XYZ file of C-alpha atoms in Angstrom:
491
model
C 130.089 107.430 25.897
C 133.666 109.227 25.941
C 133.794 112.585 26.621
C 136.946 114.784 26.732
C 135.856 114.958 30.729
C 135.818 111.565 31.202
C 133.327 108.271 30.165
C 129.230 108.838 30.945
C 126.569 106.283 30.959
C 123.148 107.292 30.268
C 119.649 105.277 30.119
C 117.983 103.465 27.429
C 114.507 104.932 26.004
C 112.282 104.243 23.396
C 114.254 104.502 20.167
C 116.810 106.669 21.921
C 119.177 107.013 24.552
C 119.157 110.283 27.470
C 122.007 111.193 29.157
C 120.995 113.742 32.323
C 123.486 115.883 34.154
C 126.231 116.176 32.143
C 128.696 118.723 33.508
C 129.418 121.229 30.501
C 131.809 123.471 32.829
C 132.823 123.562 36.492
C 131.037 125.219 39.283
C 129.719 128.850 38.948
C 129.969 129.418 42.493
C 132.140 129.819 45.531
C 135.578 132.234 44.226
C 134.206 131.936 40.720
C 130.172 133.793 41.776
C 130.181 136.516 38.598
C 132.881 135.363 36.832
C 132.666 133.616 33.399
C 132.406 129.886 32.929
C 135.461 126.985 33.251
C 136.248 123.667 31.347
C 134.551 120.898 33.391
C 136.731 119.206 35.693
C 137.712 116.060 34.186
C 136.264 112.518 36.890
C 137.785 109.149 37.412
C 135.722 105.855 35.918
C 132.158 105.885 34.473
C 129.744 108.530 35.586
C 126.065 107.896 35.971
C 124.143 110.460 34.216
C 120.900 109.010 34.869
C 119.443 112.373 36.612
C 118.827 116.267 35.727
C 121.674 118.458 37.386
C 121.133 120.783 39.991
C 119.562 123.627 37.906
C 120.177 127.841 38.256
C 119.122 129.285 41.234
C 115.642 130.852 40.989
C 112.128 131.401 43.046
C 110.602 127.889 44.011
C 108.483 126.614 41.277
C 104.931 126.046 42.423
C 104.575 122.594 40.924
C 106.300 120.728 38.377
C 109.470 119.095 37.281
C 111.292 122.068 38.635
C 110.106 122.023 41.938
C 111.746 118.533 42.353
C 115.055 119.333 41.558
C 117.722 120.628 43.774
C 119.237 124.486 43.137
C 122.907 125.528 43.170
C 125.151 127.796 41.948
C 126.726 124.382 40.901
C 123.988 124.319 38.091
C 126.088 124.243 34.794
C 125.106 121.077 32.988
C 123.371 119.580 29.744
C 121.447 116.510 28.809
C 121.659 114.772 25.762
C 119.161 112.639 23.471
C 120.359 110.115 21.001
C 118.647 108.264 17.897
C 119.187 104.776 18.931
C 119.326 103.962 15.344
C 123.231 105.008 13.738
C 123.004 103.142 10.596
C 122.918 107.111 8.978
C 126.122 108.453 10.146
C 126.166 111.358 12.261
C 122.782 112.973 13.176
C 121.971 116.979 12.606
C 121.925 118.175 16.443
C 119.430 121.072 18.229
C 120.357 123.119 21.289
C 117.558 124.018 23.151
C 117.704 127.089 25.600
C 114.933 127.535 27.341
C 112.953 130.469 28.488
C 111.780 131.899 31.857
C 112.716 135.778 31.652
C 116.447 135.300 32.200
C 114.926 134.465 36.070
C 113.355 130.923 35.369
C 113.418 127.737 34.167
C 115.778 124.744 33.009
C 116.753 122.568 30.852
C 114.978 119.566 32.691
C 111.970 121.262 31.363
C 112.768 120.307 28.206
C 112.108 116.588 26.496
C 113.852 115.905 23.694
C 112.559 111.855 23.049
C 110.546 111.980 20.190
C 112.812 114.627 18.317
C 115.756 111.892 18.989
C 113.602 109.041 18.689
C 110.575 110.232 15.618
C 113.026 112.998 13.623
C 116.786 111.217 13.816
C 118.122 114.720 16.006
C 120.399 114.776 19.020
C 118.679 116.616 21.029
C 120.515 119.099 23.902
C 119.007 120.987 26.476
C 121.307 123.134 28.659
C 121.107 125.218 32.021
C 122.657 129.057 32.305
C 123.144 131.109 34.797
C 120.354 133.190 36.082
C 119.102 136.935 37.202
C 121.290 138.067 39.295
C 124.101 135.156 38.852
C 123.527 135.268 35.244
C 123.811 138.946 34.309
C 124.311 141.667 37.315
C 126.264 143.655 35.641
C 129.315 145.259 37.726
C 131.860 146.175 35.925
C 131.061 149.807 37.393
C 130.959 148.276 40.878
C 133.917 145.455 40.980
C 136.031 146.595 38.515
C 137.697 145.140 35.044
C 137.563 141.498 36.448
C 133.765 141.548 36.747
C 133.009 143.784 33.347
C 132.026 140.751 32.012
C 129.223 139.781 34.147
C 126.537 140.935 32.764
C 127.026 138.330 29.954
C 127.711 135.177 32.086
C 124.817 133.649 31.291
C 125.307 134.608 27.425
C 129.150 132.963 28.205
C 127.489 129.745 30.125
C 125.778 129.393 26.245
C 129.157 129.600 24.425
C 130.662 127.065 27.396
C 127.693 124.824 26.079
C 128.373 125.220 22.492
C 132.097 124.410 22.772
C 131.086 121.328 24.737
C 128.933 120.076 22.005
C 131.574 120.960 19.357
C 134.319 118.747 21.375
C 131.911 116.076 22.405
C 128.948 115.493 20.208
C 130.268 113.194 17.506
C 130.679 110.585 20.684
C 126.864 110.692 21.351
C 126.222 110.566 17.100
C 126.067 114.065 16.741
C 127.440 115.797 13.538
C 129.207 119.089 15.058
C 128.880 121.079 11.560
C 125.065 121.054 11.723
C 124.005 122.435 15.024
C 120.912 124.462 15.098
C 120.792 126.517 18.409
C 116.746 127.193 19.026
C 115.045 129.260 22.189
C 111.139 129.840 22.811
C 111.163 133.534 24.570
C 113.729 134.575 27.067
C 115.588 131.623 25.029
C 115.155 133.416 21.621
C 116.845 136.156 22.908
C 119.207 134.406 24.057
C 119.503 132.732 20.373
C 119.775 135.832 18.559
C 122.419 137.894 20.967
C 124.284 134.271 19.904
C 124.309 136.134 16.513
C 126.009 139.356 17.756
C 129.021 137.908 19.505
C 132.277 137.162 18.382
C 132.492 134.424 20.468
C 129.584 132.511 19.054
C 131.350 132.178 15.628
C 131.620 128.769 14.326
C 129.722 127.330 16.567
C 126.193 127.309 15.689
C 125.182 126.792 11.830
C 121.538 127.684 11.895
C 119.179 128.892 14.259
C 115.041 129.304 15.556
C 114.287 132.677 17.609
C 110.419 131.822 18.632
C 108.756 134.858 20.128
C 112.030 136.482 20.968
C 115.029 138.885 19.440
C 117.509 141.383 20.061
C 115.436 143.347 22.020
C 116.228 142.593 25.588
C 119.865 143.568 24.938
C 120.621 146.657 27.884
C 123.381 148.959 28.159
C 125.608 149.641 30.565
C 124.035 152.364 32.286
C 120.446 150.341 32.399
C 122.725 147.397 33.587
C 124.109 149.671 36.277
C 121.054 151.097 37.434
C 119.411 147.519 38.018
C 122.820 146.282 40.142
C 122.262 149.711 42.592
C 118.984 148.841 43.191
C 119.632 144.929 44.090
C 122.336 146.702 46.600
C 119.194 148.899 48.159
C 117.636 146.022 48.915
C 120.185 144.308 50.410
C 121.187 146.970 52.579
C 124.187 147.779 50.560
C 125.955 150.884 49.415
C 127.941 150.766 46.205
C 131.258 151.052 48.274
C 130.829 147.904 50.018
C 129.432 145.901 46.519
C 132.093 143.344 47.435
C 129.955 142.134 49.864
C 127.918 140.050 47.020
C 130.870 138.342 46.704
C 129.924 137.103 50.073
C 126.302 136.705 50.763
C 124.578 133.565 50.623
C 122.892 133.178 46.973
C 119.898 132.675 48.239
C 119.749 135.833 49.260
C 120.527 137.601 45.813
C 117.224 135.729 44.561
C 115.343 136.876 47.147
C 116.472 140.329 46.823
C 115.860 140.521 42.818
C 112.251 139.186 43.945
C 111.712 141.683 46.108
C 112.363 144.587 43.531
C 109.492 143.586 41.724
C 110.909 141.255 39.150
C 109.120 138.678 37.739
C 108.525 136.701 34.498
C 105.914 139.362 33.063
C 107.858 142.297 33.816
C 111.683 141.460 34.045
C 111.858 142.011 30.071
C 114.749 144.221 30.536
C 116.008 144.206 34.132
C 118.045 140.987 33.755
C 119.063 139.734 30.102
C 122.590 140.468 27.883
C 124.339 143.940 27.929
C 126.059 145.476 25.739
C 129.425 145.596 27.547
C 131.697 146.704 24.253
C 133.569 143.099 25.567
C 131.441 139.995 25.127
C 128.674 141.499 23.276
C 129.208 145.228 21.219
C 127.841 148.808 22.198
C 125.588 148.705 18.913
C 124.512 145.416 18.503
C 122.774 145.120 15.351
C 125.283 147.694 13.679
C 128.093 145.191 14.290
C 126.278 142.903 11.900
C 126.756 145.071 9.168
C 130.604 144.105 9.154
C 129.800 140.045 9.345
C 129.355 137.965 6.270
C 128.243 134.394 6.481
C 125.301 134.625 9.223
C 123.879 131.353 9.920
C 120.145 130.725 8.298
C 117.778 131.997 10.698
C 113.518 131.270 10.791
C 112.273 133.678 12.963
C 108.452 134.850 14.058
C 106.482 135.885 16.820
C 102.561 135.106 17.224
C 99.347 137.210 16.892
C 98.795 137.445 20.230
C 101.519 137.305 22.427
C 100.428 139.377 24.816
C 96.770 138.082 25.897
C 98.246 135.712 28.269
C 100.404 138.486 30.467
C 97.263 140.723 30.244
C 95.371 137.846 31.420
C 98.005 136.863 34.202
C 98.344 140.417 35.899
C 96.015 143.176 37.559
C 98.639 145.380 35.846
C 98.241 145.124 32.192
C 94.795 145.141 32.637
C 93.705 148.785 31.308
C 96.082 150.740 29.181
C 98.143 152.816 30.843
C 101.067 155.052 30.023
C 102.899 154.047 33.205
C 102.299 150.438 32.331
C 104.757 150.737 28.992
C 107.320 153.298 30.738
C 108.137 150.218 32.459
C 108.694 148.332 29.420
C 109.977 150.483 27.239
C 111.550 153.179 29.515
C 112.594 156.404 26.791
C 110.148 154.476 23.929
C 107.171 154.489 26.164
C 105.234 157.891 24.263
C 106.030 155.975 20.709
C 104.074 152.966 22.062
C 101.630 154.898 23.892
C 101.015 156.946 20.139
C 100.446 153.353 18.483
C 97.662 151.821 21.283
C 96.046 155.356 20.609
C 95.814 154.969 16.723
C 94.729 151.426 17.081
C 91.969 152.233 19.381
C 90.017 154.413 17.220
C 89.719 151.278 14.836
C 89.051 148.631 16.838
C 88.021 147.533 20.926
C 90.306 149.156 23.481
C 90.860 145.576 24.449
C 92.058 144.252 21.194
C 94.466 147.716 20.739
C 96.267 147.165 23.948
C 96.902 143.748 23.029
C 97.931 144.502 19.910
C 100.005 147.365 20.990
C 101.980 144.949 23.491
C 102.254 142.316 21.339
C 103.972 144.299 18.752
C 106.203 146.159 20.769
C 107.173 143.498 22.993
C 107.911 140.713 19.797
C 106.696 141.397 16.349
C 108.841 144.709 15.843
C 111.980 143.146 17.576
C 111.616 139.971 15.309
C 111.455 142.334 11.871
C 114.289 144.294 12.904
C 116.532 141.653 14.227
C 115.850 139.741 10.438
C 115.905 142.996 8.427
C 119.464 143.354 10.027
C 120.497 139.502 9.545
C 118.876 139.836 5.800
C 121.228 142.746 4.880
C 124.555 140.296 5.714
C 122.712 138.035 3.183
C 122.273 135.568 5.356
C 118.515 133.504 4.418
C 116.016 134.279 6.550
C 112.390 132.738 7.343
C 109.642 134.602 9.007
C 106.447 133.545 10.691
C 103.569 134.361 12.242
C 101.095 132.438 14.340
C 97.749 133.496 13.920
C 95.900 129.799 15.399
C 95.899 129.616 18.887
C 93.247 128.847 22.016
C 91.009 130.322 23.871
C 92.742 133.502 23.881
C 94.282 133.026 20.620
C 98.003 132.440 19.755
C 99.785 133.379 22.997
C 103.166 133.979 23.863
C 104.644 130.201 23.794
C 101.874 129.291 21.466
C 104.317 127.435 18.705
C 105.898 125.313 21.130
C 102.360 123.681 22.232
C 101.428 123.053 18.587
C 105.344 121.393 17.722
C 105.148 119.049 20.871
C 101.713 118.196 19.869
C 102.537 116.674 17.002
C 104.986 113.870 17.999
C 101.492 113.236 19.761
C 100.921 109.446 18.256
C 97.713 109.458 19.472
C 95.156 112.068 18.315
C 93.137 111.300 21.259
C 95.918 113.086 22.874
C 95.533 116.744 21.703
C 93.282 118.444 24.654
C 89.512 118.833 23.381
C 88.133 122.417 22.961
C 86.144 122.955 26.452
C 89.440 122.770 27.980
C 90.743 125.845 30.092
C 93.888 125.508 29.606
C 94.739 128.673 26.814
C 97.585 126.424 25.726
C 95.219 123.637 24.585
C 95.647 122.164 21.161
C 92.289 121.603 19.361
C 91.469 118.694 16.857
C 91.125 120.749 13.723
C 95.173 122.219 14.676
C 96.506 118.459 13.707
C 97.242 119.362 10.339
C 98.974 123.063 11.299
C 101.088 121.111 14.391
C 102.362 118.235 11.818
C 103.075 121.017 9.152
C 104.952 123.207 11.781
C 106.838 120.531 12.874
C 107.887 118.892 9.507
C 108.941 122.920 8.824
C 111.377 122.767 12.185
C 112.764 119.202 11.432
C 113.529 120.264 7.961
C 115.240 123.479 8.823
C 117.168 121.519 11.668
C 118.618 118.898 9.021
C 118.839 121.483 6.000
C 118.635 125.416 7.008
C 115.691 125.436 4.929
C 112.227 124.744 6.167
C 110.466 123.991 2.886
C 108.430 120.694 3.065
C 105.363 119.452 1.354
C 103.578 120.073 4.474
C 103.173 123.383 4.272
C 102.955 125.858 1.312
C 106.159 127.284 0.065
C 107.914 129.241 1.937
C 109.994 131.871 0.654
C 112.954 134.026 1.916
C 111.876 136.999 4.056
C 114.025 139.439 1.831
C 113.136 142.805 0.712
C 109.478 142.126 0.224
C 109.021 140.742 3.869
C 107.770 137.249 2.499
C 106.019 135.671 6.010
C 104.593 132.549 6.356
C 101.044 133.521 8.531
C 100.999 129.901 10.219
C 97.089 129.135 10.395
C 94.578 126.625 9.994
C 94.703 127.435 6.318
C 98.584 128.735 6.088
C 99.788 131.443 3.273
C 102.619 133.462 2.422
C 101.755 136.904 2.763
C 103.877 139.798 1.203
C 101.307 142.898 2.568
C 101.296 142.311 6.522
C 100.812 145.846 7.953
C 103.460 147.875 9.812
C 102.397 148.142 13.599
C 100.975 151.393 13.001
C 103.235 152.971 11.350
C 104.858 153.911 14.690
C 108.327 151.830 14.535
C 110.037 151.876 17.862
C 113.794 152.547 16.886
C 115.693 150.100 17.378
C 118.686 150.093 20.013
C 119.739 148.783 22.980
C 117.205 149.156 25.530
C 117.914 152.030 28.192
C 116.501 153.444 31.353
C 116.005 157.324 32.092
């Protein structure tokens, strides 16, 4: 394939062909460490991209895919997955960013075979930068030149976009129907897309799983979270040049140290509203945009189980628990767990007051706001799950169980694992699926698979995504205790 970077050569699959390790821009390290992305660097002859790049510098993974691959600031690349077949024209493509807090994870995570092979979609998955790398904010440290980068991971997603506007056609790609789609810290990701100028033009449609506006900081929280990586480095705000300097490996280990992890980086690392890249009121700059892309949008019932399950932390309620969530909105949220615990388990309230405030009331906001620029939007929820019902993540285990050819394949119910797919959740994981294909080829995600599905307009229309599915007009507020929304803030 012909790139405007130079020829590639991939492998051949199953109905498809992969390309691995495609550079999207140059190196993010060295004289360019905080700065925003640039073009690739164009190569000589053919080059093999038979492998995953060198993906964003984070903790070791335990086990896994990630745990093989090599880490560098170097990490800027994509991979690509092609419908063997052409005889169409050009295919509808989907841009996967993945999740992992804005501190984990990769694109080599992702597999995007049977959506290239099964559904006729080129398939992308990209890195970004991350933590620190990806969005330490110092424009109040470094100056102008750095007031930027608290966005460069945001900016490593536009460098990604532009590449497949430029290049996709070559691998059969049509670049006027890409649908940009992010599970999490990746759904974020997917709906800041919405909020910057930059992103115009070049997305046309997009799926925010389990993840909104929400994680959007200002400056001052993005400040405070760049003085305390210098504590822990042993540096004072007057010397800040110094990360310049110091070996990456370093910065990781110093954002570990703090305390951050997956569970409870929400807000440390993520996009900031810099007035530059992204605005000072994010979802009030919408009101001035017409011509949104489509959006389908949800969160799932209970989101939350699996972090209360995974830390000591989250165990009991406790008001110092959300203050480190929520920072100024932690009484609001402490007010809701208190109303819902007079109804129900103290258990089931804390999970339900997490879940909410962490997803459900980000995703309603984030599509009231998109609604009123009349652009269509679909809501969810997932109320079928496992063993601890439907967890954060939850939709992605169904959708990838149902390119499953074999049924023997979905994991039986004694299994442990809370992301298990039972039997009797065939029929949901083939509906959900046929839902996502259709929305990537169409911006609509009516099929006969599930029932219809109506715009989320005025009347809140949501598709409750179940063994038995429905449209539901009457879901409840979360307790009548709406967290305002706005750009999240430390005091």
């Amino acid at each position: 394939m012909q790139t405007l970077s130079g020829k590639v050569e991939g492998l051949k699959m199953e109905g498809a062909y992969v390309f691995r390790g495609i550079p999207y821009a140059s190196g993010a390290g060295g004289l360019r460490r905080f700065r925003p992305p640039a073009p690739p660097l164009p190569w000589p002859g053919v080059r093999r991209c038979d492998r995953f790049g060198a993906i964003a510098l984070q903790n070791p993974a335990q086990e896994g895919i990630l745990s093989e691959l090599a880490q560098s600031e170097d990490c800027l690349y994509l991979n690509v997955w092609t419908p063997e077949d052409r005889s169409e024209g050009l295919k509808p493509v989907m841009v996967y960013i993945h999740g992992g807090g804005f501190v984990a994870g990769s694109g080599a995570e992702c597999d995007g075979l049977s959506f290239a092979s099964e559904e006729g979609i080129v398939y992308v998955s990209i890195n970004y930068r991350l933590g620190a790398l990806g969005f330490l904010y110092l424009g109040e440290l470094l100056g102008e030149e750095y007031a930027t980068s608290g966005n460069n991971g945001m900016l490593d997603i536009i460098a990604a976009l532009q590449w497949v506007q430029h290049n996709i056609a070559a691998f059969g790609g049509d670049p006027s129907r890409v649908t940009v789609i992010g599970n999490s810290a990746g759904a974020k990701c997917v709906a800041s897309l919405y909020v910057m100028p930059k992103a115009r033009g070049l997305f046309h449609r997009a799926i925010a799983q389990s993840g909104a506006t929400q994680a959007i900081r200002d400056q001052l929280t993005a400040d405070v979270t760049g003085r305390r990586l210098l504590e822990k480095l042993g540096l004072s705000p007057a010397n800040s040049y110094r990360l310049l300097e110091l070996p990456a490996e370093m910065l990781i280990e110093a954002q570990s140290a703090v305390g951050f992890d997956t569970s409870h980086n929400l807000h440390m690392f993520g996009p900031v509203a810099d007035g530059l890249v992204i605005p000072l009121d994010p979802l009030a700059s919408l009101k001035q945009d017409q011509g949104l892309p489509p959006l389908l949008i949800g969160s799932n019932e209970d989101e939350a189980a699996i972090f209360i399950q995974n830390d000591p932390l989250l165990k009991s309620p406790h008001i110092g628990v959300l203050e480190g969530f929520f920072g100024r909105n932690a009484n609001a949220v402490w007010n809701a767990y208190q109303h819902y615990s007079k109804s129900m388990s103290s258990e089931v309230a804390w999970t339900r007051t997490l879940t909410e405030h962490l997803y459900g009331i980000g995703a309603m906001q984030f599509a009231d706001a998109v609604t009123l620029c009349g652009a269509p939007v679909w809501m969810y929820r997932l109320r079928c799950g496992g063993r601890l019902g439907a967890i954060h993540g939850y939709e992605g285990s169904l959708i990838q169980a149902a390119f499953a050819a074999d049924p023997d394949s979905f994991l039986t119910p004694t299994s442990e694992d809370p992301y298990a797919v039972k039997d009797e959740m065939n029929g949901l994981a083939r509906g959900m699926r046929a839902a996502w294909s259709a929305f990537i080829r169409s911006g609509d995600p009516n099929t006969d698979s599930l029932p219809a599905w109506p715009v989320y307009g005025e009347d809140h229309a949501t598709m409750v995504l179940d063994l038995a599915s429905s449209v539901r007009k009457d879901l409840p507020s979360p307790a009548g205790l709406h967290v305002p929304h706005q750009v999240w803030r430390m005091d």
